[in-house]
Amino acid sequence: MRSAHKLLLTAALRVALLAALGGLLGGLAFGWTAAFVMTTLIVFAGFAYHTWKLSQLHIWLGSELRAVDLPDGFGTWGDVLSDLYRVIRQLRTEQQALTNSLARFQQAATALPDGAVMLDNENSIVWCNPAAEKHWHISLSNDRMQTITYIVRTPEFIEFLAKRNLGESLTLKFSPTLGANSGREVSLAVQLVGFGDDQTLLLSRDISEREHLERMRSDFVANVSHELRTPLTVMAGFLETMHGTDIAGGSKPELLKRSLDHMSQQTERMQRLVDDLLALSRLEDAQNKLAESVIDMQGLVQASVNDARIMSGGRHMLTTSLSPIWLMGNRDEVSSLISNLVSNAIRYTPDNGSVHVSLEIVPAAGQAGGDLLFSVTDTGEGIAPEHLPRLTERFYRVDRGRSRAAGGTGLGLAIVKHVLVRHGGRLEIQSSQGSEDHGSSFRAIFPANRVMSEQPKPQAVAA
């Protein structure tokens, strides 16, 4: 027998027994008429009680279904309401557990570096995490249940979704028109994963940086090969000439001297290239710890300026403004930074141009003291804005022919950037072309916690 039938039968039996008992007592005391009246009143009272409890239950079912608002009762109603209270508490517990699980899932999905978009069978956006909002330039609050192909209209992407080849990947390249990546090509690795009833999960990963690094690696190999091929070709040509004309025997001493001079120059060029490559390798090596000491920056910069005067040979106006400053850092690395910036200014500034070198302390936001600012400003031809973000890449040259004629290896600014990174500093570049104030300014900034405006006193060593 069902529980509901049992409860109904139990309630009826309780009312019947109570009515019979009441009627019997009334009949014995007042006669059978009183017994009938008593029985009728008890049956009516039982009916009224059940009707009242049913109305309370109906009202409660139409409310928020809070367990604390559940009406009380006795007898059969006490059993029913007690069971109902227990079921509600259990459902609330299970609901809270599901809510907590969903919250943990959403937190985990939100923390994922990859984008995830939940799509229904019509490719409408059901849910997405913040990474997906950034990748696809969508908003969950505004674009929920919008068809994603209405927002992302790239033909390759639309075709990829239409085929629904689950598990296959697509590399999608596009240039966002809005946001921080506006105007910069973005590469996304996209994949569809099926789940549930005709639902799919659109996964996306930003591989722009990886492709950029791969492109840099490819350019690096090509540039190194080209940089080494040129001097080797020159040397091979002169060696072939020497063998073919017997100038080694002394018959043509001038040609022999000229050939050896050219080969020496090319050998020095390759040696500088190898030295710079090794220096970059050391700077990038995480195992190469920074050996620090107190550096007299004024003296170090002045020594580099003196070398630059010899390099210029009087062809440039070289001025300085150097304050006495001491820096905690690696002397060899900082010296390389200074030398590269000053020598670059001399190389790329036309004759009769000017180069100004300054060393000063500038205020640092939120810190006592100030940052160290080392700047080199020239009156050269200037650099176009589109080249500025790539100047610190290895072998990147604005004008390849002019750069090689100037004698640079194409690695100087890459070394400067890595030295600053190791010292917690930064490089700022400003340049202008085609105006009266054309030229470039390279500013190397070291953090205030490495800077001292007074020479530290030597510490006494215990005997």
Coordinates of C-alpha atoms in Angstrom, one line a residue:
M1 CA 0.0 0.0 0.0
R2 CA 1.2 3.4 -0.8
S3 CA 2.4 5.8 1.9
A4 CA -0.3 8.3 0.9
H5 CA -3.0 5.7 1.3
K6 CA -1.6 4.7 4.6
L7 CA -1.6 8.3 5.8
L8 CA -5.2 8.8 4.6
L9 CA -6.4 5.6 6.3
T10 CA -4.5 6.5 9.5
A11 CA -6.1 9.9 9.5
A12 CA -9.6 8.5 8.9
L13 CA -9.1 5.8 11.6
R14 CA -8.0 8.4 14.1
V15 CA -11.0 10.6 13.4
A16 CA -13.3 7.6 13.5
L17 CA -11.9 6.3 16.8
L18 CA -12.0 9.8 18.4
A19 CA -15.6 10.3 17.1
A20 CA -16.7 6.8 18.4
L21 CA -15.1 7.4 21.8
G22 CA -16.6 10.8 22.1
G23 CA -20.1 9.5 21.0
L24 CA -19.8 6.6 23.5
L25 CA -18.9 8.9 26.4
G26 CA -21.7 11.4 25.4
G27 CA -24.3 8.6 25.1
L28 CA -23.4 7.2 28.5
A29 CA -23.6 10.6 30.1
F30 CA -26.4 12.4 28.2
G31 CA -28.1 9.9 26.0
W32 CA -28.0 8.9 22.4
T33 CA -29.0 12.3 21.0
A34 CA -26.0 13.8 22.8
A35 CA -23.9 10.9 21.4
F36 CA -24.9 11.7 17.8
V37 CA -24.2 15.4 18.3
M38 CA -20.8 14.7 19.9
T39 CA -19.8 12.3 17.1
T40 CA -20.9 14.9 14.4
L41 CA -18.9 17.7 16.1
I42 CA -15.8 15.6 16.4
V43 CA -16.0 14.5 12.7
F44 CA -16.7 18.2 11.7
A45 CA -13.7 19.4 13.9
G46 CA -11.5 16.8 12.3
F47 CA -12.5 17.9 8.8
A48 CA -12.1 21.5 9.7
Y49 CA -8.6 20.8 11.1
H50 CA -7.5 19.0 8.0
T51 CA -8.9 21.8 5.8
W52 CA -7.1 24.4 7.9
K53 CA -3.8 22.5 7.6
L54 CA -4.3 22.0 3.8
S55 CA -4.8 25.7 3.4
Q56 CA -1.7 26.5 5.4
L57 CA 0.3 24.0 3.3
H58 CA -1.1 25.6 0.1
I59 CA -0.1 29.0 1.2
W60 CA 3.4 27.8 2.1
L61 CA 3.8 26.1 -1.3
G62 CA 3.1 29.5 -2.9
S63 CA 5.8 31.2 -0.9
E64 CA 9.6 31.0 -0.9
L65 CA 9.4 27.4 0.5
R66 CA 11.6 28.2 3.5
A67 CA 11.8 25.4 6.0
V68 CA 11.4 27.8 8.9
D69 CA 8.0 28.9 7.6
L70 CA 6.7 25.4 7.3
P71 CA 3.4 25.1 9.5
D72 CA 3.3 22.8 12.6
G73 CA 0.9 20.0 13.2
F74 CA 0.1 17.0 15.3
G75 CA -1.1 13.5 14.6
T76 CA -1.0 12.6 10.9
W77 CA -0.1 16.2 10.0
G78 CA 2.8 16.1 12.4
D79 CA 4.2 13.1 10.6
V80 CA 3.6 14.6 7.1
L81 CA 5.1 18.0 8.0
S82 CA 8.0 16.4 9.7
D83 CA 8.8 14.3 6.6
L84 CA 8.4 17.3 4.4
Y85 CA 10.7 19.4 6.6
R86 CA 13.4 16.7 6.4
V87 CA 13.0 16.5 2.6
I88 CA 13.3 20.2 2.2
R89 CA 16.5 20.3 4.4
Q90 CA 18.0 17.5 2.3
L91 CA 17.1 19.3 -0.9
R92 CA 18.6 22.6 0.4
T93 CA 21.8 20.8 1.4
E94 CA 22.1 19.2 -2.1
Q95 CA 21.3 22.5 -3.8
Q96 CA 24.0 24.2 -1.8
A97 CA 26.4 21.5 -2.7
L98 CA 25.6 21.9 -6.4
T99 CA 25.9 25.7 -6.1
N100 CA 29.3 25.4 -4.4
S101 CA 30.4 22.9 -7.1
L102 CA 29.2 25.3 -9.9
A103 CA 31.0 28.2 -8.2
R104 CA 34.2 26.2 -8.0
F105 CA 33.9 25.2 -11.6
Q106 CA 33.3 28.8 -12.7
Q107 CA 36.3 29.9 -10.6
A108 CA 38.5 27.3 -12.1
A109 CA 37.3 28.2 -15.6
T110 CA 37.8 31.9 -14.9
A111 CA 41.4 31.2 -13.9
L112 CA 42.2 29.3 -17.1
P113 CA 44.6 31.1 -19.3
D114 CA 42.9 29.6 -22.3
G115 CA 39.5 30.8 -23.6
A116 CA 36.4 28.6 -23.3
V117 CA 33.0 29.4 -24.9
M118 CA 30.0 27.1 -24.3
L119 CA 27.9 26.9 -27.5
D120 CA 24.5 25.3 -28.1
N121 CA 23.5 23.4 -31.2
E122 CA 22.9 26.7 -33.0
N123 CA 26.3 28.1 -32.1
S124 CA 24.8 30.6 -29.6
I125 CA 26.9 31.7 -26.7
V126 CA 25.7 30.0 -23.5
W127 CA 28.7 30.9 -21.3
C128 CA 32.3 32.0 -21.6
N129 CA 35.3 32.8 -19.3
P130 CA 37.2 36.1 -19.2
A131 CA 40.0 34.8 -21.4
A132 CA 37.5 34.0 -24.2
E133 CA 36.0 37.5 -23.8
K134 CA 39.4 38.9 -24.4
H135 CA 40.2 36.6 -27.3
W136 CA 36.9 37.1 -29.2
H137 CA 36.1 40.6 -27.9
I138 CA 32.7 39.5 -26.6
S139 CA 30.9 40.2 -23.4
L140 CA 29.0 37.4 -21.5
S141 CA 26.6 40.0 -20.0
N142 CA 25.8 41.5 -23.4
D143 CA 26.3 38.7 -25.8
R144 CA 24.7 35.7 -24.0
M145 CA 22.6 33.6 -26.4
Q146 CA 23.9 35.6 -29.4
T147 CA 25.2 33.5 -32.3
I148 CA 29.0 33.8 -32.2
T149 CA 29.3 33.9 -36.0
Y150 CA 27.4 37.2 -35.9
I151 CA 30.2 38.6 -33.8
V152 CA 33.3 36.8 -35.3
R153 CA 32.8 37.1 -39.0
T154 CA 36.1 35.6 -40.2
P155 CA 35.3 33.3 -43.1
E156 CA 37.7 30.6 -42.0
F157 CA 36.1 30.6 -38.5
I158 CA 32.6 30.4 -39.9
E159 CA 33.6 27.4 -42.1
F160 CA 35.3 25.7 -39.2
L161 CA 32.2 25.9 -37.0
A162 CA 30.0 24.7 -39.9
K163 CA 32.0 21.6 -40.4
R164 CA 31.9 20.8 -36.7
N165 CA 35.1 18.6 -36.9
L166 CA 35.5 17.9 -33.2
G167 CA 39.1 17.6 -32.1
E168 CA 40.6 19.3 -35.1
S169 CA 42.4 22.7 -34.6
L170 CA 42.5 25.9 -36.5
T171 CA 45.0 28.7 -36.4
L172 CA 43.1 31.9 -36.8
K173 CA 44.8 35.2 -37.5
F174 CA 43.0 38.5 -37.4
S175 CA 43.5 42.1 -36.4
P176 CA 41.1 43.4 -33.7
T177 CA 39.7 46.8 -34.4
L178 CA 39.0 47.5 -30.7
G179 CA 40.7 47.0 -27.4
A180 CA 44.4 46.9 -26.3
N181 CA 45.4 44.7 -29.3
S182 CA 43.9 47.1 -31.8
G183 CA 45.9 47.1 -35.1
R184 CA 48.1 44.2 -34.0
E185 CA 47.7 40.8 -35.6
V186 CA 46.5 38.2 -33.1
S187 CA 46.9 34.5 -33.7
L188 CA 44.6 32.0 -31.9
A189 CA 44.7 28.2 -31.9
V190 CA 41.1 27.2 -31.9
Q191 CA 39.5 23.8 -31.2
L192 CA 36.0 22.4 -30.8
V193 CA 35.2 19.8 -28.1
G194 CA 31.7 18.1 -28.0
F195 CA 29.8 17.4 -24.7
G196 CA 26.2 17.0 -23.6
D197 CA 23.3 17.1 -26.0
D198 CA 24.7 18.7 -29.2
Q199 CA 26.7 21.2 -27.2
T200 CA 30.2 22.2 -28.0
L201 CA 33.0 23.9 -26.1
L202 CA 35.1 26.4 -28.2
L203 CA 38.6 26.5 -26.8
S204 CA 41.1 29.2 -27.8
R205 CA 44.7 29.9 -27.0
D206 CA 46.6 33.0 -27.8
I207 CA 49.7 31.9 -29.7
S208 CA 50.7 35.4 -30.9
E209 CA 53.8 35.5 -28.6
R210 CA 54.9 32.0 -29.5
E211 CA 54.6 32.8 -33.3
H212 CA 56.5 36.0 -32.7
L213 CA 59.3 34.2 -30.9
E214 CA 59.4 31.6 -33.7
R215 CA 59.6 34.3 -36.2
M216 CA 62.4 36.0 -34.2
R217 CA 64.2 32.6 -34.0
S218 CA 63.9 32.1 -37.8
D219 CA 65.1 35.7 -38.4
F220 CA 68.0 35.2 -36.0
V221 CA 69.2 32.1 -37.8
A222 CA 68.9 33.9 -41.2
N223 CA 70.6 37.0 -39.9
V224 CA 73.5 35.2 -38.3
S225 CA 74.0 33.2 -41.4
H226 CA 74.0 36.4 -43.5
E227 CA 76.2 38.3 -41.2
L228 CA 78.8 35.5 -41.2
R229 CA 78.5 34.8 -44.9
T230 CA 79.4 38.3 -46.1
P231 CA 82.9 38.4 -44.4
L232 CA 83.6 34.8 -45.2
T233 CA 82.8 35.5 -48.9
V234 CA 85.1 38.5 -48.9
M235 CA 87.9 36.5 -47.3
A236 CA 87.4 33.5 -49.6
G237 CA 87.5 35.9 -52.6
F238 CA 90.8 37.5 -51.5
L239 CA 92.3 34.1 -50.8
E240 CA 91.4 32.9 -54.2
T241 CA 92.9 36.0 -55.7
M242 CA 96.1 35.5 -53.8
H243 CA 96.4 31.9 -55.0
G244 CA 95.6 32.8 -58.6
T245 CA 98.0 35.7 -59.1
D246 CA 100.9 34.5 -56.9
I247 CA 100.9 37.7 -54.9
A248 CA 102.1 35.7 -51.9
G249 CA 105.4 35.4 -53.6
G250 CA 106.0 39.1 -53.4
S251 CA 105.3 40.0 -57.0
K252 CA 102.4 42.4 -56.0
P253 CA 103.0 43.6 -52.5
E254 CA 100.4 46.4 -52.6
L255 CA 97.6 43.9 -53.6
L256 CA 98.8 41.6 -50.9
K257 CA 98.7 44.3 -48.3
R258 CA 95.2 45.5 -49.4
S259 CA 93.9 41.9 -49.3
L260 CA 95.3 41.2 -45.9
D261 CA 93.8 44.5 -44.6
H262 CA 90.4 43.6 -45.9
M263 CA 90.6 40.1 -44.4
S264 CA 91.7 41.5 -41.1
Q265 CA 88.7 43.9 -41.1
Q266 CA 86.3 41.1 -41.8
T267 CA 87.9 38.9 -39.2
E268 CA 87.4 41.7 -36.6
R269 CA 83.8 42.0 -37.7
M270 CA 83.2 38.3 -37.1
Q271 CA 85.0 38.5 -33.8
R272 CA 82.8 41.4 -32.6
L273 CA 79.7 39.4 -33.8
V274 CA 80.8 36.3 -31.9
D275 CA 81.6 38.4 -28.8
D276 CA 78.2 40.1 -28.8
L277 CA 76.4 36.8 -29.3
L278 CA 78.3 35.3 -26.3
A279 CA 77.5 38.4 -24.2
L280 CA 73.8 38.1 -25.1
S281 CA 73.9 34.4 -24.2
R282 CA 75.4 35.2 -20.8
L283 CA 72.8 37.9 -20.1
E284 CA 69.9 35.5 -21.0
D285 CA 71.3 32.7 -18.9
A286 CA 69.1 32.3 -15.7
Q287 CA 72.0 30.5 -14.0
N288 CA 74.3 33.5 -14.5
K289 CA 73.8 35.4 -11.3
L290 CA 74.3 39.1 -11.2
A291 CA 77.7 39.9 -9.5
E292 CA 77.2 43.4 -8.0
S293 CA 79.5 46.1 -6.8
V294 CA 79.4 49.8 -6.3
I295 CA 80.0 51.6 -9.7
D296 CA 81.2 55.1 -10.1
M297 CA 78.9 56.0 -13.0
Q298 CA 80.4 59.4 -13.6
G299 CA 83.8 58.0 -14.1
L300 CA 82.5 55.0 -16.2
V301 CA 80.5 57.3 -18.5
Q302 CA 83.4 59.8 -18.9
A303 CA 85.7 56.9 -19.9
S304 CA 83.2 55.8 -22.6
V305 CA 82.8 59.4 -23.8
N306 CA 86.6 59.7 -24.1
D307 CA 86.6 56.6 -26.3
A308 CA 83.8 58.0 -28.4
R309 CA 85.8 61.2 -29.0
I310 CA 88.6 59.1 -30.5
M311 CA 86.0 57.1 -32.5
S312 CA 84.5 60.4 -33.8
G313 CA 87.9 61.9 -34.8
G314 CA 86.5 65.4 -34.4
R315 CA 83.6 64.9 -36.8
H316 CA 81.0 65.5 -34.1
M317 CA 80.3 67.9 -31.3
L318 CA 80.2 65.7 -28.2
T319 CA 78.9 67.3 -25.0
T320 CA 78.3 65.9 -21.5
S321 CA 76.3 66.7 -18.4
L322 CA 77.4 64.2 -15.7
S323 CA 76.4 64.3 -12.1
P324 CA 78.4 62.3 -9.5
I325 CA 76.3 59.1 -9.0
W326 CA 77.1 55.6 -7.7
L327 CA 75.1 52.6 -8.8
M328 CA 74.9 49.1 -7.3
G329 CA 75.2 46.7 -10.3
N330 CA 77.5 44.7 -12.5
R331 CA 80.3 46.9 -13.8
D332 CA 81.0 45.0 -17.0
E333 CA 77.4 44.8 -18.0
V334 CA 76.7 48.5 -17.3
S335 CA 79.9 49.5 -19.1
S336 CA 78.7 47.5 -22.1
L337 CA 75.3 49.3 -22.0
I338 CA 77.0 52.8 -21.9
S339 CA 79.5 51.9 -24.6
N340 CA 76.8 50.6 -26.9
L341 CA 74.5 53.7 -26.6
V342 CA 77.3 56.2 -27.0
S343 CA 79.0 54.4 -29.9
N344 CA 75.7 54.0 -31.7
A345 CA 75.1 57.7 -31.5
I346 CA 78.5 58.4 -33.0
R347 CA 78.0 55.8 -35.8
Y348 CA 74.6 57.0 -36.9
T349 CA 75.0 60.8 -36.5
P350 CA 76.2 62.5 -39.7
D351 CA 79.4 64.6 -39.7
N352 CA 79.1 68.0 -37.9
G353 CA 76.2 66.6 -35.9
S354 CA 76.0 66.8 -32.1
V355 CA 75.7 64.1 -29.4
H356 CA 74.9 65.0 -25.8
V357 CA 75.4 62.5 -23.0
S358 CA 73.8 63.1 -19.6
L359 CA 73.8 61.4 -16.2
E360 CA 71.4 62.5 -13.5
I361 CA 69.0 61.5 -10.8
V362 CA 65.3 62.0 -11.5
P363 CA 62.4 61.8 -9.0
A364 CA 60.9 58.3 -8.6
A365 CA 57.2 58.0 -7.8
G366 CA 56.5 56.6 -4.3
Q367 CA 60.2 56.1 -3.4
A368 CA 62.8 58.1 -1.5
G369 CA 65.6 59.4 -3.6
G370 CA 65.3 59.0 -7.4
D371 CA 66.0 56.8 -10.4
L372 CA 69.2 57.0 -12.3
L373 CA 68.7 58.4 -15.8
F374 CA 71.5 57.9 -18.4
S375 CA 70.6 59.4 -21.7
V376 CA 72.2 59.8 -25.1
T377 CA 70.7 62.4 -27.5
D378 CA 71.9 62.9 -31.1
T379 CA 71.0 65.0 -34.1
G380 CA 70.9 62.1 -36.6
E381 CA 68.3 61.5 -39.2
G382 CA 65.9 60.0 -36.7
I383 CA 63.9 56.7 -36.7
A384 CA 60.4 56.2 -38.1
P385 CA 57.8 55.4 -35.5
E386 CA 57.0 51.9 -36.9
H387 CA 60.6 50.8 -36.2
L388 CA 60.8 51.9 -32.6
P389 CA 59.1 48.9 -31.0
R390 CA 61.5 46.5 -32.7
L391 CA 64.8 48.3 -32.2
T392 CA 65.9 46.0 -29.4
E393 CA 65.4 42.8 -31.4
R394 CA 68.5 40.9 -32.4
F395 CA 69.8 42.0 -35.8
Y396 CA 66.9 44.4 -36.5
R397 CA 68.1 47.2 -38.7
V398 CA 66.3 50.2 -39.9
D399 CA 68.7 50.6 -42.9
R400 CA 70.7 47.4 -43.4
G401 CA 73.3 49.0 -45.8
R402 CA 73.9 52.0 -43.6
S403 CA 74.1 49.8 -40.5
R404 CA 76.8 47.5 -41.9
A405 CA 78.7 50.5 -43.3
A406 CA 78.7 52.0 -39.8
G407 CA 80.3 48.8 -38.4
G408 CA 77.6 47.7 -36.0
T409 CA 76.7 44.0 -35.4
G410 CA 73.0 44.6 -34.9
L411 CA 73.1 43.3 -31.4
G412 CA 73.9 46.5 -29.4
L413 CA 70.4 47.5 -28.4
A414 CA 69.5 43.9 -27.6
I415 CA 72.4 43.8 -25.1
V416 CA 71.3 47.2 -23.6
K417 CA 67.7 45.9 -23.1
H418 CA 68.9 42.7 -21.4
V419 CA 71.3 44.5 -19.1
L420 CA 68.5 46.8 -18.0
V421 CA 66.2 43.8 -17.4
R422 CA 68.8 42.2 -15.2
H423 CA 69.1 45.4 -13.2
G424 CA 65.4 46.0 -12.9
G425 CA 65.6 49.0 -15.3
R426 CA 63.9 50.0 -18.5
L427 CA 64.8 51.6 -21.9
E428 CA 62.9 54.5 -23.4
I429 CA 63.4 55.6 -27.0
Q430 CA 62.2 58.8 -28.6
S431 CA 62.9 59.9 -32.1
S432 CA 61.7 62.4 -34.7
Q433 CA 62.3 62.8 -38.5
G434 CA 61.9 65.5 -41.1
S435 CA 61.8 68.5 -38.7
E436 CA 64.3 71.0 -37.3
D437 CA 64.7 69.0 -34.1
H438 CA 65.3 65.7 -35.8
G439 CA 67.3 63.1 -34.0
S440 CA 67.0 60.3 -31.4
S441 CA 67.1 60.0 -27.6
F442 CA 67.9 56.8 -25.8
R443 CA 67.2 56.8 -22.0
A444 CA 68.4 54.0 -19.8
I445 CA 66.7 54.2 -16.4
F446 CA 67.9 52.3 -13.3
P447 CA 65.6 51.9 -10.3
A448 CA 66.1 54.1 -7.2
N449 CA 66.9 51.2 -4.9
R450 CA 70.2 50.8 -6.8
V451 CA 71.2 54.5 -6.8
M452 CA 73.4 56.4 -4.4
S453 CA 74.1 60.2 -4.7
E454 CA 77.1 60.0 -2.4
Q455 CA 80.1 57.8 -2.5
P456 CA 79.7 55.0 0.0
K457 CA 82.4 54.8 2.7
P458 CA 84.6 51.7 2.6
Q459 CA 83.8 49.2 5.3
A460 CA 86.5 48.4 7.8
V461 CA 87.7 44.8 7.7
A462 CA 88.3 43.1 11.0
A463 CA 91.9 42.0 11.6

